[in-house]
Each structure stands twice: as structure tokens, then as C-alpha cells.
Amino acid sequence: MRIDVITIFPDMVRAGLGYSIVKRAQEAGHVRVAVHDLRDHAPGKHRATDDSPYGGGAGMVMLPGPLFQAVESLDPVPEARIILLTPQGETFSQAKARELSEAPHLVLLCGHYEGFDERVRRHLATDEISIGDYVLTGGELPALVIADAVTRLLPGVLGNAESAEADTFTDGLLEYPHYTRPLDFRGWRVPDVLLSGHHAEIAKWRRKEQLRRTRERRPDLWAEFVPSKSDQKLLAQLAEEESEENP
Ligand code: JBH
């Protein structure tokens, strides 16, 4: 896959791409990421990339000219996804990451809060994405989030162990609690079941903890979750344990 990021802060984005799985994936040739300075496509002495809004009002609007020129200079394939990072976009999700990981080419356009000229949205972008409902100063961090989430899904990027690992959003449950050495840390012990060597009991305990956690912490995921027959049995056990704790 090819990923191009267009931004007025190229060094900020490059810094974020130089670590971890994204770095490894680039070195291994699974993804080719390039970061471009929008100002290189801005005309005039001032190299402005934004201007005041027609009709008046506060804030600035990203000019269409530099953005169209920057994207056209990349000569994107017709199947490329041209993505605006904007608080008005669809909220990013694991499902969206999976969908984007199927595309041959992503172009990520980093906007700033006041937003893009409407013609960019209508005639250049194929997608508009937000990473969540909080105020950020620009689309640079969202671009890094998307590059990370998509890259780790590309074939060959994760080792077998990592990719076989059921991730939270695959089966709709949060992960179970993890423990490693030491057995006793400051008087806090690892649960006995994990030391028993009884694999079926361990699997049951883990599944039960996943159910408990998701029900407690994520009512949104819990509402969508469809328990299997064996999950229903574990949930009945949980209810039993809870009624013993609070008689
Ligand atoms: C995207 O993901 C969004 N959430 C909040 N602020 C943003 C600013 C620019 C791009 C976002």
C-alpha cells in the first residue's frame, strides 16, 4: 500500500511514523509512506494555505488550490481513497480501518479546525473521517492514528502470533486481564487458576472476565454482543457469584 500525507506540519507527521510497527512495515516494504508539505503547492510570496471565509466570520478556511494541486501531483490511482481529516467526518473505527486496508493508495489531507473549502469536500475527497469528539488543532494526529491502525492490518505486517491474537474489536468483547512475573508483586498475587495448568479452566476464567469487563465498562459494546450458549452459562455463573458477594 501507498500512503501519502499532506500537511502544513510535515516534520510532526514524519516524527510519528518513525517508530514501532509502522516503521518496521515501511522498512519491510509492506507500505510506502510519504509526507508532503502543503506549502510547496501554495502560490505567492506568502505561501498561504488558508484565507478568510466569503460571507465573513471568524477563522480561516483551507484554500482549494494548494490541496487540489498537492493531490494531483501524486497522480493517485482511480481506486485511491482521498481522505479529509475533519471533526465533521464519520467516526473512525476498526471496521473503517479494515475497509481502508483493502485500498491500494490512501491520501490523508490534514485540515485545521475551521475546515476546508466546501469544493475540496465535494470534488476532491472520497472520505471524511474524524477520530472522535474532542477538539484537536489539526488533522496531523488523526492521520497518524489512521496510518497506524491501517498499516498493522496489511498482509505480512504482523507476525502470526500477533495477528492470531483476538483483538478487542474482532469479537466485540474487551480483553481479559493479563499477568506476568512476579507471581507475588507487593503482596498482589496472580489468580491461582492461571497457575493451575488446567487449560479449559483458564479459558473459562478468561472468557468470564471478558464478559464481566465488557458489561461493566462498555454498555455500547454489550448492547451489540450476542452471547453463545457457553457464554450464557458463564453469565449465569457470574450472576451466581455476584449474588453470593451481595446477599
Ligand atoms: C480531525 O478527529 C477530529 N477530532 C477533533 N478535531 C479534529 C481536527 C482536525 C481533524 C479532528
PDB file of C-alpha atoms and ligand atoms in Angstrom:
ATOM      1  CA  MET A   1       0.000   0.000   0.000  1.00  0.00           C
ATOM      2  CA  ARG A   2       0.978   3.579  -0.591  1.00  0.00           C
ATOM      3  CA  ILE A   3       0.086   6.286   1.963  1.00  0.00           C
ATOM      4  CA  ASP A   4       0.629   9.998   1.274  1.00  0.00           C
ATOM      5  CA  VAL A   5       0.049  12.614   3.960  1.00  0.00           C
ATOM      6  CA  ILE A   6      -0.441  16.263   3.005  1.00  0.00           C
ATOM      7  CA  THR A   7       0.099  18.683   5.879  1.00  0.00           C
ATOM      8  CA  ILE A   8       1.413  22.096   6.887  1.00  0.00           C
ATOM      9  CA  PHE A   9       3.435  20.314   9.660  1.00  0.00           C
ATOM     10  CA  PRO A  10       5.370  17.614   7.751  1.00  0.00           C
ATOM     11  CA  ASP A  11       8.028  17.174  10.470  1.00  0.00           C
ATOM     12  CA  MET A  12       5.366  16.435  13.075  1.00  0.00           C
ATOM     13  CA  VAL A  13       3.903  13.666  10.922  1.00  0.00           C
ATOM     14  CA  ARG A  14       7.309  12.236   9.919  1.00  0.00           C
ATOM     15  CA  ALA A  15       8.317  12.027  13.577  1.00  0.00           C
ATOM     16  CA  GLY A  16       5.215   9.979  14.346  1.00  0.00           C
ATOM     17  CA  LEU A  17       5.900   7.493  11.550  1.00  0.00           C
ATOM     18  CA  GLY A  18       9.427   6.641  12.666  1.00  0.00           C
ATOM     19  CA  TYR A  19       8.545   4.120  15.375  1.00  0.00           C
ATOM     20  CA  SER A  20       7.142   0.718  16.061  1.00  0.00           C
ATOM     21  CA  ILE A  21       5.133  -1.329  13.600  1.00  0.00           C
ATOM     22  CA  VAL A  22       4.715   1.469  11.060  1.00  0.00           C
ATOM     23  CA  LYS A  23       8.477   1.904  10.873  1.00  0.00           C
ATOM     24  CA  ARG A  24       9.047  -1.853  10.524  1.00  0.00           C
ATOM     25  CA  ALA A  25       6.326  -2.149   7.868  1.00  0.00           C
ATOM     26  CA  GLN A  26       7.935   0.626   5.826  1.00  0.00           C
ATOM     27  CA  GLU A  27      11.364  -0.996   6.088  1.00  0.00           C
ATOM     28  CA  ALA A  28       9.924  -4.358   5.029  1.00  0.00           C
ATOM     29  CA  GLY A  29       8.216  -2.745   2.019  1.00  0.00           C
ATOM     30  CA  HIS A  30       4.629  -3.507   3.079  1.00  0.00           C
ATOM     31  CA  VAL A  31       3.771   0.187   2.982  1.00  0.00           C
ATOM     32  CA  ARG A  32       5.401   3.241   1.469  1.00  0.00           C
ATOM     33  CA  VAL A  33       4.564   6.387   3.426  1.00  0.00           C
ATOM     34  CA  ALA A  34       5.454   9.845   2.121  1.00  0.00           C
ATOM     35  CA  VAL A  35       4.758  13.171   3.811  1.00  0.00           C
ATOM     36  CA  HIS A  36       4.280  16.331   1.750  1.00  0.00           C
ATOM     37  CA  ASP A  37       4.353  19.978   2.756  1.00  0.00           C
ATOM     38  CA  LEU A  38       1.162  21.675   1.574  1.00  0.00           C
ATOM     39  CA  ARG A  39       3.095  24.945   1.387  1.00  0.00           C
ATOM     40  CA  ASP A  40       5.096  23.577  -1.549  1.00  0.00           C
ATOM     41  CA  HIS A  41       1.830  23.908  -3.522  1.00  0.00           C
ATOM     42  CA  ALA A  42       0.855  27.338  -2.188  1.00  0.00           C
ATOM     43  CA  PRO A  43       1.499  30.237  -4.583  1.00  0.00           C
ATOM     44  CA  GLY A  44       2.903  33.682  -3.953  1.00  0.00           C
ATOM     45  CA  LYS A  45       5.425  35.182  -1.619  1.00  0.00           C
ATOM     46  CA  HIS A  46       3.339  34.324   1.441  1.00  0.00           C
ATOM     47  CA  ARG A  47       2.632  30.698   0.505  1.00  0.00           C
ATOM     48  CA  ALA A  48      -0.748  30.961   2.197  1.00  0.00           C
ATOM     49  CA  THR A  49      -2.721  27.737   2.554  1.00  0.00           C
ATOM     50  CA  ASP A  50      -5.825  29.356   4.047  1.00  0.00           C
ATOM     51  CA  ASP A  51      -7.863  32.545   3.698  1.00  0.00           C
ATOM     52  CA  SER A  52     -10.826  34.299   5.336  1.00  0.00           C
ATOM     53  CA  PRO A  53     -14.326  32.995   4.612  1.00  0.00           C
ATOM     54  CA  TYR A  54     -16.622  34.547   1.988  1.00  0.00           C
ATOM     55  CA  GLY A  55     -19.633  35.949   3.830  1.00  0.00           C
ATOM     56  CA  GLY A  56     -17.495  36.929   6.784  1.00  0.00           C
ATOM     57  CA  GLY A  57     -16.947  35.398  10.176  1.00  0.00           C
ATOM     58  CA  ALA A  58     -14.076  34.344  12.367  1.00  0.00           C
ATOM     59  CA  GLY A  59     -11.464  31.742  11.491  1.00  0.00           C
ATOM     60  CA  MET A  60      -9.760  30.752   8.282  1.00  0.00           C
ATOM     61  CA  VAL A  61     -10.652  28.274   5.546  1.00  0.00           C
ATOM     62  CA  MET A  62      -8.181  25.943   3.777  1.00  0.00           C
ATOM     63  CA  LEU A  63      -7.750  27.111   0.161  1.00  0.00           C
ATOM     64  CA  PRO A  64      -8.801  24.621  -2.519  1.00  0.00           C
ATOM     65  CA  GLY A  65      -5.926  25.437  -4.937  1.00  0.00           C
ATOM     66  CA  PRO A  66      -2.975  24.065  -2.938  1.00  0.00           C
ATOM     67  CA  LEU A  67      -4.936  20.968  -1.846  1.00  0.00           C
ATOM     68  CA  PHE A  68      -6.067  20.058  -5.397  1.00  0.00           C
ATOM     69  CA  GLN A  69      -2.556  20.689  -6.731  1.00  0.00           C
ATOM     70  CA  ALA A  70      -0.914  18.641  -3.966  1.00  0.00           C
ATOM     71  CA  VAL A  71      -3.206  15.666  -4.595  1.00  0.00           C
ATOM     72  CA  GLU A  72      -2.912  15.913  -8.404  1.00  0.00           C
ATOM     73  CA  SER A  73       0.913  15.987  -8.094  1.00  0.00           C
ATOM     74  CA  LEU A  74       0.692  12.492  -6.549  1.00  0.00           C
ATOM     75  CA  ASP A  75      -1.112  11.133  -9.620  1.00  0.00           C
ATOM     76  CA  PRO A  76      -3.351   8.889  -7.480  1.00  0.00           C
ATOM     77  CA  VAL A  77      -4.770   5.685  -8.977  1.00  0.00           C
ATOM     78  CA  PRO A  78      -8.567   5.812  -9.566  1.00  0.00           C
ATOM     79  CA  GLU A  79      -9.122   3.420  -6.626  1.00  0.00           C
ATOM     80  CA  ALA A  80      -7.212   5.744  -4.238  1.00  0.00           C
ATOM     81  CA  ARG A  81      -9.082   6.976  -1.155  1.00  0.00           C
ATOM     82  CA  ILE A  82      -8.684  10.737  -0.709  1.00  0.00           C
ATOM     83  CA  ILE A  83      -9.426  11.269   2.965  1.00  0.00           C
ATOM     84  CA  LEU A  84     -10.190  14.541   4.714  1.00  0.00           C
ATOM     85  CA  LEU A  85      -9.415  14.541   8.417  1.00  0.00           C
ATOM     86  CA  THR A  86     -12.149  16.671   9.899  1.00  0.00           C
ATOM     87  CA  PRO A  87     -14.301  16.754  13.037  1.00  0.00           C
ATOM     88  CA  GLN A  88     -17.294  16.598  10.681  1.00  0.00           C
ATOM     89  CA  GLY A  89     -16.321  13.212   9.281  1.00  0.00           C
ATOM     90  CA  GLU A  90     -17.523   9.721  10.034  1.00  0.00           C
ATOM     91  CA  THR A  91     -16.058   8.488  13.326  1.00  0.00           C
ATOM     92  CA  PHE A  92     -13.078   6.203  12.706  1.00  0.00           C
ATOM     93  CA  SER A  93     -13.499   2.559  13.746  1.00  0.00           C
ATOM     94  CA  GLN A  94     -11.835  -0.826  13.369  1.00  0.00           C
ATOM     95  CA  ALA A  95     -14.338  -1.584  10.568  1.00  0.00           C
ATOM     96  CA  LYS A  96     -13.233   1.560   8.704  1.00  0.00           C
ATOM     97  CA  ALA A  97      -9.570   0.629   9.243  1.00  0.00           C
ATOM     98  CA  ARG A  98     -10.261  -2.799   7.715  1.00  0.00           C
ATOM     99  CA  GLU A  99     -12.058  -1.241   4.749  1.00  0.00           C
ATOM    100  CA  LEU A 100      -9.219   1.226   4.093  1.00  0.00           C
ATOM    101  CA  SER A 101      -6.597  -1.516   4.386  1.00  0.00           C
ATOM    102  CA  GLU A 102      -8.055  -3.015   1.170  1.00  0.00           C
ATOM    103  CA  ALA A 103      -7.276   0.128  -0.872  1.00  0.00           C
ATOM    104  CA  PRO A 104      -4.042   0.399  -2.880  1.00  0.00           C
ATOM    105  CA  HIS A 105      -3.449   4.064  -2.033  1.00  0.00           C
ATOM    106  CA  LEU A 106      -4.504   6.435   0.769  1.00  0.00           C
ATOM    107  CA  VAL A 107      -4.089  10.204   0.604  1.00  0.00           C
ATOM    108  CA  LEU A 108      -4.597  11.834   4.013  1.00  0.00           C
ATOM    109  CA  LEU A 109      -5.383  15.558   3.972  1.00  0.00           C
ATOM    110  CA  CYS A 110      -4.783  17.238   7.319  1.00  0.00           C
ATOM    111  CA  GLY A 111      -7.246  20.024   7.920  1.00  0.00           C
ATOM    112  CA  HIS A 112      -7.387  22.584  10.625  1.00  0.00           C
ATOM    113  CA  TYR A 113     -10.365  23.229  12.814  1.00  0.00           C
ATOM    114  CA  GLU A 114     -12.111  25.939  10.791  1.00  0.00           C
ATOM    115  CA  GLY A 115     -12.178  23.491   7.920  1.00  0.00           C
ATOM    116  CA  PHE A 116     -11.816  23.022   4.202  1.00  0.00           C
ATOM    117  CA  ASP A 117     -13.366  24.991   1.344  1.00  0.00           C
ATOM    118  CA  GLU A 118     -16.556  23.069   0.509  1.00  0.00           C
ATOM    119  CA  ARG A 119     -15.283  22.291  -3.022  1.00  0.00           C
ATOM    120  CA  VAL A 120     -12.486  20.195  -1.536  1.00  0.00           C
ATOM    121  CA  ARG A 121     -15.046  18.176   0.373  1.00  0.00           C
ATOM    122  CA  ARG A 122     -17.355  17.762  -2.637  1.00  0.00           C
ATOM    123  CA  HIS A 123     -14.982  17.380  -5.551  1.00  0.00           C
ATOM    124  CA  LEU A 124     -11.663  16.083  -4.220  1.00  0.00           C
ATOM    125  CA  ALA A 125     -12.344  13.903  -1.168  1.00  0.00           C
ATOM    126  CA  THR A 126     -13.725  10.382  -1.290  1.00  0.00           C
ATOM    127  CA  ASP A 127     -13.990  10.089   2.524  1.00  0.00           C
ATOM    128  CA  GLU A 128     -14.222  12.356   5.558  1.00  0.00           C
ATOM    129  CA  ILE A 129     -13.015  10.946   8.851  1.00  0.00           C
ATOM    130  CA  SER A 130     -12.908  12.153  12.478  1.00  0.00           C
ATOM    131  CA  ILE A 131     -11.131  10.195  15.207  1.00  0.00           C
ATOM    132  CA  GLY A 132     -13.534  11.332  17.894  1.00  0.00           C
ATOM    133  CA  ASP A 133     -15.477  14.083  19.558  1.00  0.00           C
ATOM    134  CA  TYR A 134     -12.813  16.216  21.131  1.00  0.00           C
ATOM    135  CA  VAL A 135     -11.140  19.371  19.885  1.00  0.00           C
ATOM    136  CA  LEU A 136      -7.778  18.945  18.160  1.00  0.00           C
ATOM    137  CA  THR A 137      -5.777  21.705  16.484  1.00  0.00           C
ATOM    138  CA  GLY A 138      -5.406  19.812  13.227  1.00  0.00           C
ATOM    139  CA  GLY A 139      -5.599  16.566  11.325  1.00  0.00           C
ATOM    140  CA  GLU A 140      -1.959  15.515  11.873  1.00  0.00           C
ATOM    141  CA  LEU A 141      -2.606  13.275  14.875  1.00  0.00           C
ATOM    142  CA  PRO A 142      -5.716  11.756  13.224  1.00  0.00           C
ATOM    143  CA  ALA A 143      -3.568  10.998  10.127  1.00  0.00           C
ATOM    144  CA  LEU A 144      -1.046   9.149  12.320  1.00  0.00           C
ATOM    145  CA  VAL A 145      -3.841   7.233  14.040  1.00  0.00           C
ATOM    146  CA  ILE A 146      -5.228   6.080  10.701  1.00  0.00           C
ATOM    147  CA  ALA A 147      -1.785   5.198   9.282  1.00  0.00           C
ATOM    148  CA  ASP A 148      -1.091   3.080  12.381  1.00  0.00           C
ATOM    149  CA  ALA A 149      -4.448   1.296  12.502  1.00  0.00           C
ATOM    150  CA  VAL A 150      -4.408   0.526   8.755  1.00  0.00           C
ATOM    151  CA  THR A 151      -0.734  -0.498   8.472  1.00  0.00           C
ATOM    152  CA  ARG A 152      -0.981  -3.199  11.144  1.00  0.00           C
ATOM    153  CA  LEU A 153      -3.800  -4.826   9.122  1.00  0.00           C
ATOM    154  CA  LEU A 154      -1.759  -5.152   5.915  1.00  0.00           C
ATOM    155  CA  PRO A 155      -0.849  -8.728   4.948  1.00  0.00           C
ATOM    156  CA  GLY A 156       2.519  -9.755   6.379  1.00  0.00           C
ATOM    157  CA  VAL A 157       2.923  -6.804   8.744  1.00  0.00           C
ATOM    158  CA  LEU A 158       2.108  -8.603  11.993  1.00  0.00           C
ATOM    159  CA  GLY A 159       3.697 -11.897  12.938  1.00  0.00           C
ATOM    160  CA  ASN A 160       1.447 -14.937  13.178  1.00  0.00           C
ATOM    161  CA  ALA A 161       1.241 -14.734  16.979  1.00  0.00           C
ATOM    162  CA  GLU A 162       0.243 -11.082  16.949  1.00  0.00           C
ATOM    163  CA  SER A 163      -2.375 -11.374  14.227  1.00  0.00           C
ATOM    164  CA  ALA A 164      -3.907 -14.596  15.568  1.00  0.00           C
ATOM    165  CA  GLU A 165      -4.374 -12.801  18.880  1.00  0.00           C
ATOM    166  CA  ALA A 166      -8.076 -11.944  19.071  1.00  0.00           C
ATOM    167  CA  ASP A 167      -8.204  -8.177  19.226  1.00  0.00           C
ATOM    168  CA  THR A 168     -10.882  -6.380  21.206  1.00  0.00           C
ATOM    169  CA  PHE A 169     -12.965  -5.247  18.297  1.00  0.00           C
ATOM    170  CA  THR A 170     -12.929  -8.528  16.427  1.00  0.00           C
ATOM    171  CA  ASP A 171     -15.305 -10.447  18.681  1.00  0.00           C
ATOM    172  CA  GLY A 172     -16.844  -7.359  20.284  1.00  0.00           C
ATOM    173  CA  LEU A 173     -15.517  -8.007  23.802  1.00  0.00           C
ATOM    174  CA  LEU A 174     -12.771  -6.303  25.793  1.00  0.00           C
ATOM    175  CA  GLU A 175      -9.651  -8.312  26.601  1.00  0.00           C
ATOM    176  CA  TYR A 176      -9.307 -10.437  29.740  1.00  0.00           C
ATOM    177  CA  PRO A 177      -6.777  -9.411  32.469  1.00  0.00           C
ATOM    178  CA  HIS A 178      -3.122 -10.284  31.769  1.00  0.00           C
ATOM    179  CA  TYR A 179      -0.439 -11.214  34.309  1.00  0.00           C
ATOM    180  CA  THR A 180       3.283 -11.908  34.074  1.00  0.00           C
ATOM    181  CA  ARG A 181       6.142 -12.308  36.588  1.00  0.00           C
ATOM    182  CA  PRO A 182       6.481 -11.975  39.520  1.00  0.00           C
ATOM    183  CA  LEU A 183       3.876 -14.288  40.991  1.00  0.00           C
ATOM    184  CA  ASP A 184       3.606 -12.030  44.015  1.00  0.00           C
ATOM    185  CA  PHE A 185       4.130  -8.329  43.413  1.00  0.00           C
ATOM    186  CA  ARG A 186       3.940  -6.295  46.630  1.00  0.00           C
ATOM    187  CA  GLY A 187       1.502  -8.814  48.075  1.00  0.00           C
ATOM    188  CA  TRP A 188      -0.777  -8.796  44.991  1.00  0.00           C
ATOM    189  CA  ARG A 189      -0.894 -12.342  43.679  1.00  0.00           C
ATOM    190  CA  VAL A 190      -1.632 -13.743  40.250  1.00  0.00           C
ATOM    191  CA  PRO A 191      -5.007 -15.593  40.313  1.00  0.00           C
ATOM    192  CA  ASP A 192      -4.487 -19.274  41.189  1.00  0.00           C
ATOM    193  CA  VAL A 193      -6.374 -20.556  38.141  1.00  0.00           C
ATOM    194  CA  LEU A 194      -3.652 -19.159  35.829  1.00  0.00           C
ATOM    195  CA  LEU A 195      -1.042 -21.327  37.601  1.00  0.00           C
ATOM    196  CA  SER A 196      -3.146 -24.479  37.583  1.00  0.00           C
ATOM    197  CA  GLY A 197      -2.069 -25.685  34.132  1.00  0.00           C
ATOM    198  CA  HIS A 198      -5.733 -26.586  33.565  1.00  0.00           C
ATOM    199  CA  HIS A 199      -6.245 -25.106  30.093  1.00  0.00           C
ATOM    200  CA  ALA A 200     -10.018 -25.485  29.938  1.00  0.00           C
ATOM    201  CA  GLU A 201     -10.430 -23.777  33.341  1.00  0.00           C
ATOM    202  CA  ILE A 202      -8.099 -20.964  32.274  1.00  0.00           C
ATOM    203  CA  ALA A 203     -10.060 -20.410  29.058  1.00  0.00           C
ATOM    204  CA  LYS A 204     -13.337 -20.315  31.006  1.00  0.00           C
ATOM    205  CA  TRP A 205     -11.941 -17.851  33.540  1.00  0.00           C
ATOM    206  CA  ARG A 206     -10.643 -15.572  30.781  1.00  0.00           C
ATOM    207  CA  ARG A 207     -13.912 -15.610  28.881  1.00  0.00           C
ATOM    208  CA  LYS A 208     -15.837 -14.843  32.063  1.00  0.00           C
ATOM    209  CA  GLU A 209     -13.577 -11.874  32.784  1.00  0.00           C
ATOM    210  CA  GLN A 210     -14.104 -10.613  29.237  1.00  0.00           C
ATOM    211  CA  LEU A 211     -17.856 -10.788  29.712  1.00  0.00           C
ATOM    212  CA  ARG A 212     -17.698  -9.114  33.148  1.00  0.00           C
ATOM    213  CA  ARG A 213     -15.479  -6.284  31.942  1.00  0.00           C
ATOM    214  CA  THR A 214     -17.373  -5.544  28.790  1.00  0.00           C
ATOM    215  CA  ARG A 215     -20.714  -5.496  30.625  1.00  0.00           C
ATOM    216  CA  GLU A 216     -19.271  -3.170  33.299  1.00  0.00           C
ATOM    217  CA  ARG A 217     -17.241  -0.813  31.174  1.00  0.00           C
ATOM    218  CA  ARG A 218     -18.741  -0.737  27.710  1.00  0.00           C
ATOM    219  CA  PRO A 219     -22.540  -0.724  27.654  1.00  0.00           C
ATOM    220  CA  ASP A 220     -22.321   0.222  23.949  1.00  0.00           C
ATOM    221  CA  LEU A 221     -20.414  -2.965  23.038  1.00  0.00           C
ATOM    222  CA  TRP A 222     -22.518  -5.027  25.466  1.00  0.00           C
ATOM    223  CA  ALA A 223     -25.754  -3.946  23.766  1.00  0.00           C
ATOM    224  CA  GLU A 224     -24.484  -5.385  20.453  1.00  0.00           C
ATOM    225  CA  PHE A 225     -22.995  -8.568  21.873  1.00  0.00           C
ATOM    226  CA  VAL A 226     -24.772 -11.870  21.216  1.00  0.00           C
ATOM    227  CA  PRO A 227     -23.732 -14.451  23.848  1.00  0.00           C
ATOM    228  CA  SER A 228     -23.282 -18.055  22.698  1.00  0.00           C
ATOM    229  CA  LYS A 229     -24.739 -20.988  24.651  1.00  0.00           C
ATOM    230  CA  SER A 230     -21.476 -21.352  26.597  1.00  0.00           C
ATOM    231  CA  ASP A 231     -21.339 -17.583  27.230  1.00  0.00           C
ATOM    232  CA  GLN A 232     -24.854 -17.807  28.681  1.00  0.00           C
ATOM    233  CA  LYS A 233     -23.624 -20.472  31.084  1.00  0.00           C
ATOM    234  CA  LEU A 234     -20.706 -18.274  32.163  1.00  0.00           C
ATOM    235  CA  LEU A 235     -23.048 -15.296  32.610  1.00  0.00           C
ATOM    236  CA  ALA A 236     -25.287 -17.405  34.864  1.00  0.00           C
ATOM    237  CA  GLN A 237     -22.187 -18.304  36.931  1.00  0.00           C
ATOM    238  CA  LEU A 238     -21.274 -14.612  37.132  1.00  0.00           C
ATOM    239  CA  ALA A 239     -24.766 -13.747  38.373  1.00  0.00           C
ATOM    240  CA  GLU A 240     -24.480 -16.550  40.945  1.00  0.00           C
ATOM    241  CA  GLU A 241     -21.084 -15.254  42.178  1.00  0.00           C
ATOM    242  CA  GLU A 242     -22.432 -11.718  42.378  1.00  0.00           C
ATOM    243  CA  SER A 243     -25.460 -12.750  44.445  1.00  0.00           C
ATOM    244  CA  GLU A 244     -23.076 -14.574  46.834  1.00  0.00           C
ATOM    245  CA  GLU A 245     -20.992 -11.391  47.160  1.00  0.00           C
ATOM    246  CA  ASN A 246     -24.051  -9.169  47.781  1.00  0.00           C
ATOM    247  CA  PRO A 247     -26.607 -11.285  49.615  1.00  0.00           C
TER     248      PRO A 247
HETATM  249  C1  JBH B   1      -9.845  15.851  12.750  1.00  0.00           C
HETATM  250  O1  JBH B   1     -10.783  13.809  14.607  1.00  0.00           O
HETATM  251  C2  JBH B   1     -11.175  15.092  14.751  1.00  0.00           C
HETATM  252  N1  JBH B   1     -11.491  15.414  16.059  1.00  0.00           N
HETATM  253  C3  JBH B   1     -11.313  16.613  16.508  1.00  0.00           C
HETATM  254  N2  JBH B   1     -10.658  17.517  15.839  1.00  0.00           N
HETATM  255  C4  JBH B   1     -10.137  17.310  14.585  1.00  0.00           C
HETATM  256  C5  JBH B   1      -9.438  18.290  13.899  1.00  0.00           C
HETATM  257  C6  JBH B   1      -8.934  18.035  12.637  1.00  0.00           C
HETATM  258  C7  JBH B   1      -9.131  16.820  12.072  1.00  0.00           C
HETATM  259  C8  JBH B   1     -10.340  16.090  14.005  1.00  0.00           C
END
